[in-house]
Amino acid sequence: SSSPATITTTLFPGDGIGPEIAESVKQIFKASEVPIEWEEHYVGDQIDPRTQSFLTWESLESVRRNRVGLKGPMATPIGKGHRSLNLTLRKELNLYANVRPCYSLPGYKTRYDDVNLITIRENTEGEYSGLEHQVVRGVVESLKIITRHASLRVAEYAFHYAKAHGRERVSAIHKANIMQKTDGLFLKSCREVAEKYPEIVYEEVVIDNCCMMLVKNPALFDVLVMPNLYGDIISDLCAGLVGGLGLTPSCNIGEGGIALAEAVHGSAPDIAGKNLANPTALLLSSVTMLRHLELHEKADQIQNAILKTIAEGKYRTADLGGSASTTDFTKAICDHL
Amino acid sequence: SSSPATITTTLFPGDGIGPEIAESVKQIFKASEVPIEWEEHYVGDQIDPRTQSFLTWESLESVRRNRVGLKGPMATPIGKGHRSLNLTLRKELNLYANVRPCYSLPGYKTRYDDVNLITIRENTEGEYSGLEHQVVRGVVESLKIITRHASLRVAEYAFHYAKAHGRERVSAIHKANIMQKTDGLFLKSCREVAEKYPEIVYEEVVIDNCCMMLVKNPALFDVLVMPNLYGDIISDLCAGLVGGLGLTPSCNIGEGGIALAEAVHGSAPDIAGKNLANPTALLLSSVTMLRHLELHEKADQIQNAILKTIAEGKYRTADLGGSASTTDFTKAICDHL
Ligand SMILES: CC(C)[C@H](C(=O)O)[C@@H](O)C(=O)O
Ligand SMILES: CC(C)[C@H](C(=O)O)[C@@H](O)C(=O)O
């Protein structure tokens, strides 16, 4: 068989435990013979004027060129005069949809064993506009911006995703009973897209009710699509149902098919460099990246090996109640490939 | 012993199942000899120009005069030109804090058995300003307003409540990492009040993280205070942890010590008039009203009777998996008084 072409992929190992968990991904990809070559970029130690942040221009150019990347946790350095690294990436790369698959991990017990849903978050506008000001002393306001353009774009992505992945239902999450114009426009856009997908059930759920239903019976949901802040809240809530941000993958989709997969947990500086970190979130994120590249066989192989290793329970890191090191866990996954 | 003075209290039975569950409260209060006389008000069938809603001016005057009320579910009639009944009540009566105690009901199994928290929601501003407009076609914006006045007021209420009820910790929930000015002002106000209560632990938790922690381990929280929309979301989430809005009480606090307790679930028109409704949320709300009136003995007696009846499980309504009628359940509670 002919060997497939190598795909160049940007890798941001990130800070804290980032380099260790990135190393885990690299080893597993190597063991699985994934045809990927990494182009590694670290966060700079000074502000790059072209990005107004500690992200270097070269690293952004790398993602733009490769159209695909994987990112570990990045701690935004404290201080004024620069933007959050995560928000800079979203903005500069126009990463308009944040996709988080969230499913119960076989053998890892939480209060829920029936979670299998996808949250799709609008990632560029809404409450994250950055437009705020003081009206008079003691009175401040923030602007939430909703556009038809961004709403249609993320709705289109959600329905496309649902169809491509054999999902049956898309729920648009909103508070249009209060924010009739902004969330109303979001819903209107979703409805317009829904009409093009008659095979997908479309429903609208008010965010407060959605959160109540999620904690009572998450099996009621399939694909959820929503404005920025609701997505921020609900994606973390859903991660909590299956064990937390250390176990759940995330992938950001940009215009022109850019995909930046990322672990959304913190950089855990307290355990950095100690070979204790759990690489699962970054590993499962790398699997979503492989699926984006249509490398489904490799994705299945690696995902199965991760899930099997966790299910067996012999090699679990401390956050999951085990005593395995990052490298023990990684080796166990490699053995399951 | 001298009989205590009678307290006149406004009662809004509300729509749908409202009258039946209000009847349950009335019977139990009678059996417990609570020194309360009800002043009943129904929602009108036409818009009262003085309230711009279906609420009558007389009913608002009744709460203003009595300073205390109990409210069943009110379905806002569909159509234009009037305001939501709930929002009208909050606005007209300046109900600035919504207090929702949320605890696991002994004997009623959910996925959680360790919930015991209080959500305190700012109830008058934030994302509920009603200020929205279209900037250009396809671009709309909503204003979120945070004031120092309303933030201090609700923070003060939260700390006062925590102290009065022997609670140890107040968590302010926010997204000030994104909305630095609005949520930042909210936090600044909370910090100012926290300084006056050195015996209460004060912490700040980002809303996404809060939701994740709540579903993983709600025992981490005690009293939570937050801006309007976060309170809307988190109070429903917390209700979901212990069984839903049919089981959780709510009380709104207004300037000058007004208290309007309410069941926050819907009016369930499908089962209205069938003697099937579960009155628990309204009953437990009436208990919070009694506590507001400092009738703690009556409050304890009634609360214990409700909890015992649910715990025994012999008389449960259909929503809790039983087959008792509203009146069976009510009678069982009376027998436990
Ligand atoms: C760190 C923070 C700015 C970010 C957000 O709010 O989007 C985070 O919560 C996330 O979900 O990626
Ligand atoms: C019905 C709706 C306007 C209301 C709100 O959003 O406040 C409800 O969800 C509540 O919590 O009382």
PDB file of C-alpha atoms in Angstrom, chain B residues 149-294:
ATOM      1  CA  HIS B 149     -26.818  50.474  43.802  1.00  0.00           C
ATOM      2  CA  ALA B 150     -28.504  47.209  42.828  1.00  0.00           C
ATOM      3  CA  SER B 151     -25.317  45.189  43.234  1.00  0.00           C
ATOM      4  CA  LEU B 152     -24.687  46.464  46.763  1.00  0.00           C
ATOM      5  CA  ARG B 153     -28.330  45.903  47.638  1.00  0.00           C
ATOM      6  CA  VAL B 154     -28.403  42.255  46.588  1.00  0.00           C
ATOM      7  CA  ALA B 155     -24.945  41.589  48.052  1.00  0.00           C
ATOM      8  CA  GLU B 156     -26.080  43.098  51.323  1.00  0.00           C
ATOM      9  CA  TYR B 157     -29.133  40.864  51.273  1.00  0.00           C
ATOM     10  CA  ALA B 158     -27.012  37.780  50.574  1.00  0.00           C
ATOM     11  CA  PHE B 159     -24.589  38.399  53.430  1.00  0.00           C
ATOM     12  CA  HIS B 160     -27.392  39.341  55.782  1.00  0.00           C
ATOM     13  CA  TYR B 161     -29.199  36.140  54.838  1.00  0.00           C
ATOM     14  CA  ALA B 162     -26.055  34.043  55.262  1.00  0.00           C
ATOM     15  CA  LYS B 163     -25.444  35.447  58.719  1.00  0.00           C
ATOM     16  CA  ALA B 164     -29.062  35.195  59.850  1.00  0.00           C
ATOM     17  CA  HIS B 165     -29.282  31.575  58.702  1.00  0.00           C
ATOM     18  CA  GLY B 166     -25.942  30.409  60.067  1.00  0.00           C
ATOM     19  CA  ARG B 167     -24.423  29.916  56.644  1.00  0.00           C
ATOM     20  CA  GLU B 168     -20.658  29.998  56.284  1.00  0.00           C
ATOM     21  CA  ARG B 169     -19.824  31.042  52.779  1.00  0.00           C
ATOM     22  CA  VAL B 170     -21.020  33.403  50.079  1.00  0.00           C
ATOM     23  CA  SER B 171     -19.878  32.789  46.498  1.00  0.00           C
ATOM     24  CA  ALA B 172     -20.281  35.591  43.981  1.00  0.00           C
ATOM     25  CA  ILE B 173     -20.830  34.151  40.513  1.00  0.00           C
ATOM     26  CA  HIS B 174     -19.614  36.181  37.548  1.00  0.00           C
ATOM     27  CA  LYS B 175     -17.921  36.347  34.173  1.00  0.00           C
ATOM     28  CA  ALA B 176     -15.715  39.323  34.964  1.00  0.00           C
ATOM     29  CA  ASN B 177     -12.844  37.828  32.987  1.00  0.00           C
ATOM     30  CA  ILE B 178     -14.903  38.746  29.922  1.00  0.00           C
ATOM     31  CA  MET B 179     -17.294  41.446  31.154  1.00  0.00           C
ATOM     32  CA  GLN B 180     -14.726  43.317  33.197  1.00  0.00           C
ATOM     33  CA  LYS B 181     -16.783  46.463  33.644  1.00  0.00           C
ATOM     34  CA  THR B 182     -20.271  45.116  34.309  1.00  0.00           C
ATOM     35  CA  ASP B 183     -19.489  41.939  36.192  1.00  0.00           C
ATOM     36  CA  GLY B 184     -16.443  43.722  37.557  1.00  0.00           C
ATOM     37  CA  LEU B 185     -18.702  46.294  39.222  1.00  0.00           C
ATOM     38  CA  PHE B 186     -20.872  43.514  40.579  1.00  0.00           C
ATOM     39  CA  LEU B 187     -17.828  41.854  42.156  1.00  0.00           C
ATOM     40  CA  LYS B 188     -16.460  45.114  43.493  1.00  0.00           C
ATOM     41  CA  SER B 189     -19.793  45.701  45.234  1.00  0.00           C
ATOM     42  CA  CYS B 190     -19.815  42.189  46.685  1.00  0.00           C
ATOM     43  CA  ARG B 191     -16.263  42.655  47.999  1.00  0.00           C
ATOM     44  CA  GLU B 192     -17.247  45.881  49.676  1.00  0.00           C
ATOM     45  CA  VAL B 193     -20.101  44.188  51.504  1.00  0.00           C
ATOM     46  CA  ALA B 194     -17.989  41.112  52.290  1.00  0.00           C
ATOM     47  CA  GLU B 195     -15.640  43.284  54.323  1.00  0.00           C
ATOM     48  CA  LYS B 196     -18.459  44.031  56.726  1.00  0.00           C
ATOM     49  CA  TYR B 197     -18.984  40.302  57.334  1.00  0.00           C
ATOM     50  CA  PRO B 198     -15.572  38.938  58.293  1.00  0.00           C
ATOM     51  CA  GLU B 199     -17.193  35.847  59.800  1.00  0.00           C
ATOM     52  CA  ILE B 200     -18.544  34.779  56.386  1.00  0.00           C
ATOM     53  CA  VAL B 201     -16.119  33.269  53.883  1.00  0.00           C
ATOM     54  CA  TYR B 202     -16.304  35.149  50.585  1.00  0.00           C
ATOM     55  CA  GLU B 203     -15.208  33.738  47.239  1.00  0.00           C
ATOM     56  CA  GLU B 204     -15.683  34.511  43.545  1.00  0.00           C
ATOM     57  CA  VAL B 205     -16.411  31.809  41.010  1.00  0.00           C
ATOM     58  CA  VAL B 206     -16.621  32.173  37.234  1.00  0.00           C
ATOM     59  CA  ILE B 207     -20.030  31.036  36.029  1.00  0.00           C
ATOM     60  CA  ASP B 208     -18.856  28.328  33.637  1.00  0.00           C
ATOM     61  CA  ASN B 209     -16.667  26.803  36.301  1.00  0.00           C
ATOM     62  CA  CYS B 210     -19.476  27.187  38.849  1.00  0.00           C
ATOM     63  CA  CYS B 211     -21.846  25.137  36.684  1.00  0.00           C
ATOM     64  CA  MET B 212     -19.242  22.428  36.273  1.00  0.00           C
ATOM     65  CA  MET B 213     -18.596  22.309  40.015  1.00  0.00           C
ATOM     66  CA  LEU B 214     -22.323  22.293  40.777  1.00  0.00           C
ATOM     67  CA  VAL B 215     -22.965  19.185  38.712  1.00  0.00           C
ATOM     68  CA  LYS B 216     -19.851  17.449  40.008  1.00  0.00           C
ATOM     69  CA  ASN B 217     -20.101  18.358  43.671  1.00  0.00           C
ATOM     70  CA  PRO B 218     -22.863  20.717  44.789  1.00  0.00           C
ATOM     71  CA  ALA B 219     -21.771  20.315  48.413  1.00  0.00           C
ATOM     72  CA  LEU B 220     -18.967  22.752  47.578  1.00  0.00           C
ATOM     73  CA  PHE B 221     -21.473  25.602  47.662  1.00  0.00           C
ATOM     74  CA  ASP B 222     -23.464  27.315  50.372  1.00  0.00           C
ATOM     75  CA  VAL B 223     -24.938  30.737  49.461  1.00  0.00           C
ATOM     76  CA  LEU B 224     -24.519  31.944  45.867  1.00  0.00           C
ATOM     77  CA  VAL B 225     -25.172  35.533  44.815  1.00  0.00           C
ATOM     78  CA  MET B 226     -25.194  36.701  41.204  1.00  0.00           C
ATOM     79  CA  PRO B 227     -26.476  39.027  38.503  1.00  0.00           C
ATOM     80  CA  ASN B 228     -29.904  38.442  36.999  1.00  0.00           C
ATOM     81  CA  LEU B 229     -29.301  36.066  34.077  1.00  0.00           C
ATOM     82  CA  TYR B 230     -26.745  33.925  35.886  1.00  0.00           C
ATOM     83  CA  GLY B 231     -29.240  33.641  38.715  1.00  0.00           C
ATOM     84  CA  ASP B 232     -31.955  32.597  36.295  1.00  0.00           C
ATOM     85  CA  ILE B 233     -29.714  29.864  34.901  1.00  0.00           C
ATOM     86  CA  ILE B 234     -28.115  28.635  38.105  1.00  0.00           C
ATOM     87  CA  SER B 235     -31.284  28.580  40.173  1.00  0.00           C
ATOM     88  CA  ASP B 236     -32.914  26.300  37.609  1.00  0.00           C
ATOM     89  CA  LEU B 237     -29.815  24.143  37.383  1.00  0.00           C
ATOM     90  CA  CYS B 238     -29.840  23.747  41.173  1.00  0.00           C
ATOM     91  CA  ALA B 239     -33.545  22.943  41.194  1.00  0.00           C
ATOM     92  CA  GLY B 240     -32.772  20.225  38.664  1.00  0.00           C
ATOM     93  CA  LEU B 241     -30.263  18.653  41.051  1.00  0.00           C
ATOM     94  CA  VAL B 242     -32.982  17.942  43.614  1.00  0.00           C
ATOM     95  CA  GLY B 243     -35.876  17.116  41.299  1.00  0.00           C
ATOM     96  CA  GLY B 244     -37.011  20.249  39.492  1.00  0.00           C
ATOM     97  CA  LEU B 245     -39.100  23.370  39.876  1.00  0.00           C
ATOM     98  CA  GLY B 246     -42.030  21.397  41.237  1.00  0.00           C
ATOM     99  CA  LEU B 247     -40.120  20.797  44.459  1.00  0.00           C
ATOM    100  CA  THR B 248     -38.215  24.006  45.124  1.00  0.00           C
ATOM    101  CA  PRO B 249     -39.351  27.173  46.849  1.00  0.00           C
ATOM    102  CA  SER B 250     -38.703  30.731  45.824  1.00  0.00           C
ATOM    103  CA  CYS B 251     -39.145  34.057  47.531  1.00  0.00           C
ATOM    104  CA  ASN B 252     -38.711  37.566  46.140  1.00  0.00           C
ATOM    105  CA  ILE B 253     -37.567  40.336  48.414  1.00  0.00           C
ATOM    106  CA  GLY B 254     -38.393  43.958  47.737  1.00  0.00           C
ATOM    107  CA  GLU B 255     -37.358  47.325  49.108  1.00  0.00           C
ATOM    108  CA  GLY B 256     -38.901  48.084  52.464  1.00  0.00           C
ATOM    109  CA  GLY B 257     -39.108  44.422  53.406  1.00  0.00           C
ATOM    110  CA  ILE B 258     -41.760  43.288  50.953  1.00  0.00           C
ATOM    111  CA  ALA B 259     -41.680  39.524  50.382  1.00  0.00           C
ATOM    112  CA  LEU B 260     -43.472  37.727  47.586  1.00  0.00           C
ATOM    113  CA  ALA B 261     -43.031  33.968  47.771  1.00  0.00           C
ATOM    114  CA  GLU B 262     -43.842  32.054  44.596  1.00  0.00           C
ATOM    115  CA  ALA B 263     -43.875  28.695  42.913  1.00  0.00           C
ATOM    116  CA  VAL B 264     -41.696  29.194  39.836  1.00  0.00           C
ATOM    117  CA  HIS B 265     -42.948  26.194  37.872  1.00  0.00           C
ATOM    118  CA  GLY B 266     -45.486  26.511  35.066  1.00  0.00           C
ATOM    119  CA  SER B 267     -49.250  26.485  35.281  1.00  0.00           C
ATOM    120  CA  ALA B 268     -49.517  22.972  33.751  1.00  0.00           C
ATOM    121  CA  PRO B 269     -52.807  23.594  31.938  1.00  0.00           C
ATOM    122  CA  ASP B 270     -52.899  19.947  30.802  1.00  0.00           C
ATOM    123  CA  ILE B 271     -53.571  18.688  34.343  1.00  0.00           C
ATOM    124  CA  ALA B 272     -55.401  21.751  35.685  1.00  0.00           C
ATOM    125  CA  GLY B 273     -58.608  21.030  37.556  1.00  0.00           C
ATOM    126  CA  LYS B 274     -57.882  17.288  37.740  1.00  0.00           C
ATOM    127  CA  ASN B 275     -56.673  17.110  41.344  1.00  0.00           C
ATOM    128  CA  LEU B 276     -53.307  15.792  40.120  1.00  0.00           C
ATOM    129  CA  ALA B 277     -50.982  18.730  40.754  1.00  0.00           C
ATOM    130  CA  ASN B 278     -48.084  18.595  43.198  1.00  0.00           C
ATOM    131  CA  PRO B 279     -48.347  21.578  45.568  1.00  0.00           C
ATOM    132  CA  THR B 280     -44.845  21.107  47.056  1.00  0.00           C
ATOM    133  CA  ALA B 281     -43.163  24.129  45.446  1.00  0.00           C
ATOM    134  CA  LEU B 282     -45.923  26.484  46.556  1.00  0.00           C
ATOM    135  CA  LEU B 283     -46.030  24.892  50.001  1.00  0.00           C
ATOM    136  CA  LEU B 284     -42.286  25.213  50.520  1.00  0.00           C
ATOM    137  CA  SER B 285     -42.529  28.771  49.198  1.00  0.00           C
ATOM    138  CA  SER B 286     -45.195  29.495  51.789  1.00  0.00           C
ATOM    139  CA  VAL B 287     -42.736  28.202  54.387  1.00  0.00           C
ATOM    140  CA  THR B 288     -40.129  30.746  53.245  1.00  0.00           C
ATOM    141  CA  MET B 289     -42.864  33.368  53.606  1.00  0.00           C
ATOM    142  CA  LEU B 290     -43.521  32.248  57.182  1.00  0.00           C
ATOM    143  CA  ARG B 291     -39.822  32.519  57.926  1.00  0.00           C
ATOM    144  CA  HIS B 292     -39.798  36.010  56.479  1.00  0.00           C
ATOM    145  CA  LEU B 293     -42.607  36.800  58.932  1.00  0.00           C
ATOM    146  CA  GLU B 294     -40.488  35.254  61.696  1.00  0.00           C
TER     147      GLU B 294
END
